[in-house]
Coordinates of C-alpha atoms in Angstrom, one line a residue:
Chain A
M1289 CA 120.9 52.5 40.8
F1290 CA 117.7 53.4 42.8
D1291 CA 118.5 57.2 42.4
G1292 CA 118.9 56.5 38.6
I1293 CA 115.4 55.0 38.5
I1294 CA 114.0 58.0 40.3
Q1295 CA 115.6 60.5 38.0
N1296 CA 114.2 58.6 35.0
I1297 CA 110.8 58.8 36.4
F1298 CA 111.0 62.4 37.0
N1299 CA 112.4 62.9 33.5
A1300 CA 109.5 60.9 32.2
L1301 CA 107.0 63.0 34.1
Q1302 CA 108.6 66.1 32.9
W1303 CA 108.5 65.2 29.1
G1304 CA 105.1 63.7 29.7
S1305 CA 104.0 67.1 30.9
F1306 CA 105.2 68.8 27.8
Y1307 CA 103.6 66.2 25.6
S1308 CA 100.3 66.5 27.6
L1309 CA 100.1 70.2 27.5
I1310 CA 100.5 70.2 23.8
A1311 CA 98.3 67.3 23.2
L1312 CA 95.4 69.0 25.1
G1313 CA 95.5 71.7 22.4
Y1314 CA 95.1 69.2 19.7
C1315 CA 92.4 67.4 21.7
L1316 CA 90.3 70.6 22.4
V1317 CA 90.2 71.8 18.8
Y1318 CA 89.6 68.2 17.5
G1319 CA 86.6 68.0 19.9
V1320 CA 85.0 71.1 18.7
L1321 CA 85.8 71.2 15.0
L1322 CA 86.8 67.5 14.2
L1323 CA 89.9 69.1 12.8
I1324 CA 93.5 68.1 13.4
N1325 CA 95.1 71.4 13.8
F1326 CA 98.6 70.5 12.5
A1327 CA 99.9 74.0 13.1
H1328 CA 99.7 73.4 16.7
G1329 CA 103.2 72.2 17.3
D1330 CA 104.5 75.3 15.6
V1331 CA 102.3 77.3 17.8
F1332 CA 104.2 75.9 20.7
M1333 CA 107.5 77.0 19.0
V1334 CA 105.9 80.5 18.7
G1335 CA 105.1 80.4 22.4
A1336 CA 108.7 79.5 23.3
Y1337 CA 109.9 82.4 21.0
L1338 CA 107.5 84.9 22.4
A1339 CA 108.6 84.0 25.9
F1340 CA 112.1 84.4 24.8
F1341 CA 111.6 88.0 23.4
L1342 CA 109.5 88.9 26.4
A1343 CA 112.2 87.7 28.8
T1344 CA 114.9 89.5 26.9
C1345 CA 113.0 92.7 26.8
L1346 CA 112.1 92.6 30.5
L1347 CA 115.6 91.8 31.5
G1348 CA 116.9 94.6 29.3
A1349 CA 114.4 97.0 30.9
G1350 CA 116.4 97.4 34.0
S1351 CA 116.3 96.0 37.4
L1352 CA 113.1 94.1 37.7
P1353 CA 113.4 91.1 40.0
H1354 CA 113.5 87.8 38.3
W1355 CA 110.5 86.5 40.1
L1356 CA 108.5 89.6 38.9
I1357 CA 109.7 89.0 35.3
L1358 CA 108.5 85.4 35.5
A1359 CA 105.1 86.4 36.9
L1360 CA 104.7 88.7 33.9
I1361 CA 106.0 86.4 31.3
V1362 CA 103.6 83.5 32.0
P1363 CA 100.4 85.3 31.4
L1364 CA 101.8 87.5 28.6
T1365 CA 103.1 84.5 26.7
M1366 CA 99.9 82.6 27.1
I1367 CA 97.8 85.6 26.0
L1368 CA 100.0 86.5 23.0
T1369 CA 100.2 82.8 21.9
S1370 CA 96.4 82.6 22.2
L1371 CA 96.2 85.5 19.8
V1372 CA 98.3 83.6 17.4
G1373 CA 96.1 80.6 17.6
V1374 CA 93.0 82.7 17.1
A1375 CA 94.5 84.6 14.2
I1376 CA 95.3 81.3 12.4
E1377 CA 91.8 80.3 12.9
R1378 CA 90.4 83.5 11.6
V1379 CA 92.7 83.8 8.6
A1380 CA 93.0 80.2 7.5
Y1381 CA 90.3 77.9 8.8
R1382 CA 87.3 80.0 9.1
P1383 CA 87.0 81.0 5.4
L1384 CA 87.2 77.4 4.5
R1385 CA 84.6 76.4 6.9
R1386 CA 82.3 79.1 5.7
K1387 CA 82.6 77.8 2.2
G1388 CA 81.9 74.2 3.3
A1389 CA 85.3 73.0 2.2
N1390 CA 86.1 69.4 2.5
K1391 CA 88.0 68.4 5.8
L1392 CA 91.1 67.3 3.7
Y1393 CA 91.7 70.8 2.4
V1394 CA 91.4 72.2 5.9
V1395 CA 93.9 69.7 7.1
I1396 CA 96.3 70.6 4.3
T1397 CA 95.9 74.4 5.2
A1398 CA 96.8 73.5 8.8
L1399 CA 99.9 71.9 7.7
M1400 CA 100.8 74.9 5.5
C1401 CA 100.1 77.2 8.4
G1402 CA 102.7 75.3 10.5
L1403 CA 105.3 75.5 7.8
I1404 CA 104.6 79.2 7.3
L1405 CA 105.2 79.9 11.0
E1406 CA 108.5 77.9 10.9
H1407 CA 109.8 79.5 7.9
A1408 CA 108.6 83.1 8.7
N1409 CA 110.5 82.6 11.9
L1410 CA 113.6 81.4 9.9
A1411 CA 113.3 84.3 7.4
I1412 CA 112.9 87.0 10.0
F1413 CA 115.1 85.8 12.8
G1414 CA 117.6 83.7 10.9
A1415 CA 118.9 80.2 11.4
S1416 CA 121.0 80.8 14.5
R1417 CA 119.8 79.2 17.7
R1418 CA 118.9 81.4 20.6
S1419 CA 119.5 80.7 24.3
F1420 CA 116.8 81.4 26.7
P1421 CA 118.0 83.6 29.6
T1422 CA 118.1 82.1 33.1
L1423 CA 115.2 83.3 35.1
V1424 CA 115.2 80.8 37.9
D1425 CA 118.4 79.4 39.4
Q1426 CA 118.3 75.6 39.1
A1427 CA 118.2 74.1 42.5
T1428 CA 117.6 70.6 43.8
I1429 CA 114.9 70.1 46.2
N1430 CA 114.5 67.0 48.4
L1431 CA 111.1 65.4 48.6
A1432 CA 111.1 62.5 51.2
G1433 CA 114.6 61.6 50.3
L1434 CA 114.1 62.0 46.5
S1435 CA 116.0 64.7 44.9
V1436 CA 114.5 66.5 41.9
T1437 CA 115.2 70.0 40.4
N1438 CA 112.8 72.8 41.1
L1439 CA 112.1 73.4 37.5
K1440 CA 111.3 69.7 36.8
M1441 CA 108.9 69.7 39.7
A1442 CA 107.3 72.9 38.6
V1443 CA 106.7 71.7 35.1
I1444 CA 105.0 68.6 36.4
V1445 CA 102.9 70.4 39.0
V1446 CA 101.8 72.9 36.3
A1447 CA 100.7 70.2 33.9
F1448 CA 98.6 68.5 36.5
L1449 CA 97.0 71.8 37.7
V1450 CA 96.2 72.8 34.1
F1451 CA 94.5 69.4 33.5
I1452 CA 92.4 69.7 36.7
L1453 CA 91.3 73.3 35.7
L1454 CA 90.6 72.3 32.2
E1455 CA 88.5 69.5 33.5
L1456 CA 86.5 71.8 35.7
V1457 CA 86.0 74.3 32.9
I1458 CA 84.8 71.5 30.5
S1459 CA 82.5 69.8 33.0
K1460 CA 81.1 72.7 35.0
T1461 CA 80.9 76.0 33.0
K1462 CA 78.5 76.9 30.3
I1463 CA 81.2 77.4 27.8
G1464 CA 82.5 74.0 28.6
M1465 CA 79.0 72.6 28.1
A1466 CA 78.8 74.4 24.8
M1467 CA 82.2 72.9 23.8
R1468 CA 81.0 69.4 24.5
A1469 CA 77.6 70.1 22.8
I1470 CA 79.2 71.5 19.6
S1471 CA 81.3 68.3 19.2
Y1472 CA 78.1 66.3 19.3
D1473 CA 76.0 68.5 17.0
R1474 CA 77.1 71.7 15.5
F1475 CA 73.9 72.4 13.7
A1476 CA 71.9 72.8 16.9
I1477 CA 74.3 75.2 18.6
P1478 CA 73.0 78.5 17.0
L1479 CA 69.4 77.4 17.9
M1480 CA 70.4 77.6 21.5
G1481 CA 71.2 81.3 21.0
I1482 CA 75.0 80.6 21.0
P1483 CA 77.2 82.0 18.3
P1484 CA 79.2 79.0 17.2
E1485 CA 82.3 81.1 16.3
N1486 CA 82.5 82.3 19.9
I1487 CA 83.0 78.6 21.1
I1488 CA 85.5 78.0 18.3
V1489 CA 87.5 81.1 19.1
F1490 CA 87.5 80.3 22.8
T1491 CA 88.7 76.7 22.0
F1492 CA 91.6 78.0 19.9
A1493 CA 92.5 80.6 22.4
L1494 CA 92.6 78.0 25.2
G1495 CA 94.5 75.4 23.3
S1496 CA 97.1 77.9 22.0
G1497 CA 97.4 79.4 25.4
L1498 CA 98.4 76.1 26.7
A1499 CA 100.9 75.6 23.9
G1500 CA 102.4 79.0 24.9
L1501 CA 102.7 77.8 28.4
A1502 CA 104.4 74.6 27.3
G1503 CA 106.7 76.6 25.1
L1504 CA 107.8 78.8 28.1
L1505 CA 108.3 75.9 30.4
F1506 CA 110.2 74.0 27.7
A1507 CA 112.4 77.0 26.9
M1508 CA 113.3 77.4 30.6
S1509 CA 114.0 73.7 31.0
Y1510 CA 116.0 73.2 27.7
P1511 CA 117.1 76.7 26.9
V1512 CA 118.0 76.4 23.2
L1513 CA 115.5 77.7 20.7
D1514 CA 115.3 77.1 16.9
P1515 CA 112.5 77.4 14.4
Y1516 CA 112.0 73.7 14.0
M1517 CA 111.7 73.0 17.7
G1518 CA 107.9 72.6 17.5
A1519 CA 107.9 70.2 14.6
M1520 CA 109.0 66.9 16.2
I1521 CA 107.4 67.5 19.6
G1522 CA 104.2 68.7 17.9
W1523 CA 104.0 65.4 16.0
K1524 CA 104.7 63.4 19.1
A1525 CA 102.1 65.3 21.1
F1526 CA 99.7 64.6 18.3
I1527 CA 100.3 60.9 18.4
A1528 CA 100.0 61.0 22.2
A1529 CA 96.6 62.5 21.8
V1530 CA 95.5 60.0 19.3
V1531 CA 96.8 57.1 21.4
G1532 CA 94.9 58.5 24.5
G1533 CA 91.8 58.9 22.3
I1534 CA 91.6 62.3 20.6
G1535 CA 88.7 64.4 21.7
E1536 CA 89.0 63.1 25.3
I1537 CA 91.1 65.4 27.5
R1538 CA 91.9 62.6 29.9
G1539 CA 93.2 60.8 26.9
A1540 CA 95.6 63.7 26.1
L1541 CA 96.9 63.6 29.6
V1542 CA 97.4 59.9 29.8
G1543 CA 98.7 59.6 26.2
G1544 CA 101.2 62.4 26.9
F1545 CA 102.6 60.8 30.1
L1546 CA 102.6 57.3 28.4
L1547 CA 104.8 58.6 25.7
G1548 CA 107.0 60.3 28.1
F1549 CA 107.6 57.1 30.0
V1550 CA 108.0 55.0 27.1
E1551 CA 110.6 57.3 25.6
I1552 CA 112.6 57.5 28.9
M1553 CA 112.5 53.8 29.5
A1554 CA 113.6 53.0 26.0
V1555 CA 116.6 55.2 26.5
A1556 CA 117.2 53.5 29.9
F1557 CA 117.6 50.1 28.3
F1558 CA 118.6 50.7 24.7
P1559 CA 121.0 53.0 22.8
S1560 CA 119.4 56.4 22.7
T1561 CA 119.2 56.3 18.9
F1562 CA 116.6 53.6 19.4
R1563 CA 114.3 56.0 21.4
D1564 CA 111.7 57.1 18.8
L1565 CA 111.7 53.9 17.0
I1566 CA 110.7 52.0 20.1
A1567 CA 108.4 54.7 21.4
F1568 CA 106.5 54.8 18.1
T1569 CA 106.3 51.0 17.7
I1570 CA 104.7 50.7 21.1
L1571 CA 102.2 53.4 20.3
L1572 CA 101.5 51.7 17.0
L1573 CA 100.8 48.4 18.8
I1574 CA 98.4 50.2 21.2
L1575 CA 96.5 51.7 18.3
W1576 CA 96.5 48.3 16.6
K1577 CA 94.7 46.8 19.6
K1578 CA 92.5 49.7 20.3
P1579 CA 92.0 52.1 17.2
T1580 CA 90.0 54.6 19.0
G1581 CA 92.7 55.3 21.6
L1582 CA 92.8 54.3 25.2
F1583 CA 89.8 56.6 26.3
G1584 CA 88.1 57.1 22.9
V1585 CA 84.8 55.7 22.1
S1586 CA 83.6 55.4 18.6
R1587 CA 80.9 57.9 18.1
Y1588 CA 77.4 57.0 18.4
Q1589 CA 75.6 56.9 15.1
K1590 CA 73.2 59.7 14.9
I1591 CA 69.7 58.9 13.6
Chain B
M1383 CA 51.9 90.6 12.5
L1384 CA 54.5 88.5 14.3
L1385 CA 55.9 86.7 11.2
T1386 CA 55.5 87.6 7.5
V1387 CA 57.1 85.6 4.8
E1388 CA 56.9 87.4 1.4
D1389 CA 57.6 85.7 -1.9
L1390 CA 60.4 83.6 -0.5
H1391 CA 62.7 81.8 -2.9
A1392 CA 65.3 79.6 -1.4
N1393 CA 68.1 77.4 -2.8
Y1394 CA 70.1 74.3 -1.8
G1395 CA 73.2 74.8 -3.9
T1396 CA 71.7 75.4 -7.3
I1397 CA 68.5 73.7 -6.7
E1398 CA 65.5 75.9 -6.0
A1399 CA 63.6 74.4 -3.1
L1400 CA 61.1 77.2 -2.5
H1401 CA 59.5 79.0 -5.4
G1402 CA 58.1 82.2 -3.9
I1403 CA 56.0 81.3 -0.9
S1404 CA 54.2 83.9 1.2
L1405 CA 52.6 83.3 4.7
H1406 CA 52.0 85.0 7.9
V1407 CA 51.5 84.1 11.5
A1408 CA 49.8 86.4 14.0
E1409 CA 50.6 86.8 17.6
G1410 CA 48.9 83.9 19.7
E1411 CA 48.2 81.8 16.7
I1412 CA 48.7 78.2 15.9
V1413 CA 49.5 77.9 12.2
T1414 CA 50.4 74.6 10.6
L1415 CA 52.3 73.9 7.4
I1416 CA 51.3 70.6 5.8
G1417 CA 52.5 68.8 2.7
A1418 CA 54.2 65.7 1.5
N1419 CA 57.9 64.8 2.0
G1420 CA 60.1 67.2 0.1
A1421 CA 57.4 69.8 -0.3
G1422 CA 59.7 72.4 1.5
K1423 CA 58.3 72.5 5.0
T1424 CA 61.6 72.1 6.7
T1425 CA 63.3 74.4 4.2
T1426 CA 60.7 77.1 5.2
L1427 CA 61.5 76.8 8.9
H1428 CA 65.2 76.7 8.3
S1429 CA 64.9 79.9 6.3
I1430 CA 62.9 81.7 9.0
M1431 CA 65.7 80.7 11.5
R1432 CA 68.3 82.0 9.2
L1433 CA 70.3 78.8 9.6
P1434 CA 73.5 79.1 7.6
P1435 CA 74.2 77.2 4.2
P1436 CA 75.4 74.8 3.1
E1437 CA 73.3 72.6 5.6
A1438 CA 70.4 75.0 5.5
P1439 CA 69.0 76.8 2.3
K1440 CA 70.1 80.1 1.0
T1441 CA 67.5 82.9 0.6
I1442 CA 67.6 84.1 -3.0
K1443 CA 64.7 86.4 -3.2
G1444 CA 61.8 87.6 -1.0
D1445 CA 61.7 88.7 2.5
I1446 CA 61.2 87.4 6.0
K1447 CA 59.9 89.7 8.7
I1448 CA 59.4 89.5 12.4
Q1449 CA 57.1 92.3 13.7
G1450 CA 57.5 94.2 10.3
E1451 CA 61.3 94.1 10.3
S1452 CA 63.3 92.2 7.9
I1453 CA 65.5 89.6 9.5
L1454 CA 67.5 88.5 6.5
A1455 CA 70.7 89.9 7.8
I1456 CA 70.3 88.6 11.4
P1457 CA 72.4 85.5 12.3
T1458 CA 70.5 82.4 13.8
H1459 CA 71.8 82.9 17.3
D1460 CA 70.3 86.4 17.4
V1461 CA 67.0 85.3 15.9
V1462 CA 66.9 83.1 19.0
R1463 CA 68.4 85.5 21.6
K1464 CA 67.0 88.8 20.4
L1465 CA 63.7 88.0 18.6
H1466 CA 62.8 85.2 20.9
V1467 CA 62.0 82.7 18.1
A1468 CA 62.9 79.0 18.7
L1469 CA 63.0 76.0 16.4
V1470 CA 62.5 72.3 17.7
P1471 CA 64.3 70.7 14.8
E1472 CA 63.3 67.5 13.0
G1473 CA 64.9 64.6 14.7
R1474 CA 65.1 66.6 17.9
R1475 CA 68.8 67.2 17.7
I1476 CA 69.4 67.1 21.5
F1477 CA 72.9 67.0 22.6
G1478 CA 73.1 63.3 23.5
N1479 CA 76.5 63.5 25.3
L1480 CA 75.1 66.0 27.8
S1481 CA 72.7 65.4 30.6
V1482 CA 69.1 66.5 30.5
M1483 CA 69.8 69.2 32.9
E1484 CA 72.8 70.3 31.0
N1485 CA 70.8 70.5 27.7
L1486 CA 68.3 72.8 29.5
T1487 CA 71.1 74.9 31.0
L1488 CA 72.8 75.3 27.7
A1489 CA 69.7 76.9 26.2
T1490 CA 69.9 79.7 28.7
Y1491 CA 73.5 80.4 27.6
A1492 CA 72.6 83.7 26.0
R1493 CA 70.1 84.9 28.4
N1494 CA 70.3 87.8 30.8
R1495 CA 71.9 86.9 34.2
N1496 CA 69.0 88.2 36.1
D1497 CA 66.2 86.5 34.3
D1498 CA 64.2 84.2 36.4
L1499 CA 65.6 80.9 35.2
E1500 CA 64.2 78.9 38.1
Q1501 CA 60.6 79.8 37.2
D1502 CA 61.2 78.8 33.6
L1503 CA 62.8 75.5 34.7
D1504 CA 59.7 74.9 36.9
Q1505 CA 57.4 75.6 33.9
V1506 CA 59.3 73.0 31.9
F1507 CA 59.3 70.4 34.6
T1508 CA 55.5 71.0 35.2
L1509 CA 54.8 70.6 31.5
F1510 CA 57.0 67.5 31.3
P1511 CA 57.3 65.8 34.7
R1512 CA 59.4 63.0 33.1
L1513 CA 62.2 65.4 32.5
A1514 CA 62.4 66.3 36.2
E1515 CA 62.7 62.6 37.0
R1516 CA 65.6 62.1 34.5
R1517 CA 67.4 65.4 34.9
K1518 CA 70.7 63.7 35.6
Q1519 CA 70.5 61.2 32.9
R1520 CA 72.7 61.2 29.8
S1521 CA 70.1 62.4 27.2
E1522 CA 71.0 59.9 24.5
L1523 CA 69.6 57.2 26.9
L1524 CA 66.0 58.9 26.9
S1525 CA 63.2 57.3 24.9
G1526 CA 62.2 59.0 21.6
G1527 CA 59.2 60.7 23.4
E1528 CA 61.4 62.0 26.3
Q1529 CA 63.9 63.3 23.8
Q1530 CA 61.1 65.2 22.0
M1531 CA 60.0 66.7 25.4
L1532 CA 63.6 67.6 26.1
A1533 CA 63.9 69.4 22.7
M1534 CA 60.8 71.3 23.5
G1535 CA 61.9 72.1 27.0
R1536 CA 65.2 73.3 25.7
A1537 CA 63.3 75.8 23.3
L1538 CA 61.3 77.1 26.2
M1539 CA 64.4 77.7 28.2
S1540 CA 65.6 80.0 25.5
N1541 CA 62.8 82.3 26.5
C1542 CA 61.0 82.1 23.2
R1543 CA 57.5 83.5 22.5
F1544 CA 57.2 82.0 19.0
I1545 CA 58.1 78.3 18.5
L1546 CA 58.6 76.5 15.3
L1547 CA 58.1 72.7 15.6
D1548 CA 59.4 70.4 12.9
E1549 CA 57.6 67.0 12.9
P1550 CA 57.3 66.8 16.6
S1551 CA 55.2 63.7 16.4
M1552 CA 57.5 61.7 14.2
G1553 CA 58.1 58.2 15.6
L1554 CA 56.1 58.7 18.8
A1555 CA 53.5 56.3 20.2
P1556 CA 49.9 57.8 20.1
L1557 CA 49.8 58.2 23.8
L1558 CA 53.0 60.3 23.9
M1559 CA 51.8 62.2 20.8
Q1560 CA 48.6 63.2 22.8
E1561 CA 50.7 64.2 25.7
L1562 CA 52.9 66.4 23.5
F1563 CA 49.9 68.1 21.8
K1564 CA 48.3 68.8 25.1
A1565 CA 51.4 70.5 26.3
M1566 CA 51.6 72.6 23.1
R1567 CA 47.9 73.6 23.7
Q1568 CA 48.8 74.7 27.2
L1569 CA 51.7 76.8 26.0
N1570 CA 49.5 78.4 23.3
E1571 CA 46.9 79.2 26.0
H1572 CA 49.6 81.1 27.9
G1573 CA 50.4 83.2 24.8
M1574 CA 52.8 81.1 22.9
T1575 CA 52.7 81.6 19.1
I1576 CA 53.2 78.2 17.3
L1577 CA 54.1 77.3 13.8
L1578 CA 53.8 73.6 13.3
V1579 CA 55.2 71.5 10.5
E1580 CA 53.5 68.0 10.2
Q1581 CA 53.2 65.1 7.9
N1582 CA 50.2 63.9 9.7
A1583 CA 47.9 66.6 8.3
R1584 CA 44.7 65.6 10.0
V1585 CA 46.2 65.8 13.5
A1586 CA 47.9 69.1 12.6
L1587 CA 44.8 70.7 11.2
R1588 CA 42.7 69.7 14.2
F1589 CA 45.2 71.2 16.5
A1590 CA 45.9 74.5 14.5
H1591 CA 43.8 77.6 13.9
R1592 CA 45.0 78.0 10.3
G1593 CA 46.9 76.1 7.8
Y1594 CA 48.9 76.3 4.6
V1595 CA 49.5 73.4 2.2
L1596 CA 52.8 73.2 0.5
D1597 CA 53.5 71.2 -2.7
T1598 CA 57.0 71.1 -4.2
G1599 CA 58.1 74.5 -3.0
S1600 CA 54.8 76.4 -3.5
I1601 CA 51.7 77.1 -1.4
V1602 CA 48.8 75.5 -3.1
A1603 CA 46.0 76.0 -0.5
E1604 CA 45.6 78.1 2.7
G1605 CA 42.8 78.8 5.1
T1606 CA 41.2 78.1 8.5
S1607 CA 41.7 74.6 9.6
D1608 CA 38.0 73.8 9.2
L1609 CA 38.1 75.0 5.6
L1610 CA 41.2 72.9 4.7
L1611 CA 39.7 69.8 6.5
N1612 CA 36.6 70.1 4.3
D1613 CA 38.4 71.1 1.1
P1614 CA 37.8 68.2 -1.4
E1615 CA 41.2 68.7 -3.0
V1616 CA 43.1 68.6 0.4
K1617 CA 41.0 65.8 1.6
R1618 CA 41.9 63.7 -1.5
A1619 CA 45.7 64.5 -1.4
Y1620 CA 46.5 64.8 2.3
L1621 CA 43.8 63.4 4.4
G1622 CA 43.3 60.0 2.7
G1623 CA 40.0 60.6 1.0

């Protein structure tokens, strides 16, 4: 019984980590552009596939030790996924922004980009699922009498580390300052000698890189890949970001873990088919009580 | 000549806001642009800064030169970074969610690593001691006057030698306004060139060396401040008789 509860908590933390890592990307882009990048869930899927191809290639390349392959895949997946995110920004969002297009059209463009990623994957690689190769042997580690698999622990630790790093970047570095500033007043950014496009590209690279990392970790934990794997998890992470208060990275973290816990607890007490119904109902209730999300503040009216 | 504007036509969408204005500012001068609301003063400043449409006007015809070279193809951030021109915009536009210090630091974003930033910060804090006292404060909590000082301090931190000021006295108490104009005078004595846009024409002309009078997108009078202050037409229309 006790062990079951502990396992549930670790599962919740693990899923919360996935949701948080993806939610951070929604949050960063929203903070800078006030745009919900609905393609983001599919960028996560692309990250998982990129990790899959990299792993398969490196495993096929010969006798590289598994730890080295993993050490190579993590940065490579993040960099390549960043490039995908930046390319979407360049090809799809930037031209609309230059023309001063209404937000609605940009959001619809984002949805289309997501669908294009899904269906390009389907068209090129077919509908068959792929299984991610085993890079790390699953082992159970004991922490003060609690047993947890090494992979689960790694996912949770990585999510927290990423959050701490991101918090540091945003609060302490000049580019972080510029990201906060641009969300307050985009007009004044070039007057500071800062090219706004640089900030936007950096934000997309960062958010997509984190989605790539999430994709890799997810594929290692649940090694079955299909073109639609990013859709549902992307929606959920988006909702987690909104519940946390979109635009606030603390909100993305808390929202992600909250969703993880609500889901796992729902399954613990109800039939598993009730999971999403219960989870979304609870999130709806939170938004009903606090429409700006847990950490969100309504924006100050500018004079 | 530091700045030359030649026959500038600028549009907002399809509406022409400037109908061919020409003006110039020499190194070390204080020049003011006066006129009623909607005359095109802000439009002129935004055009000089090359701020992008649709928020800012689009240049249709004419030329803008800094030291004889056309800047029409130069993006705003390079006008600031490479040509050392800064705009203190109307309504201040400080980053309210950042602290005073962060606002000032952000303005050094594009500067050379080995520039003497400490010295520039000292200069800003000497000019506006209140900013030093409030350096850790979230800047949307500053008073209107302090926000205006921060907006000017921010421009100075970008290492500008030519500063465009858009209605700096708007909404300020007379005492703060005096303080601000004193600071601007000091800057000018140290070699800063100033182009000032003001609705309060009398204050502006007393402060500036020369002035231009804008009316619905055209320049209708120009000359030294003394000349404009004594011009019967300018007196009647802008100085209240």
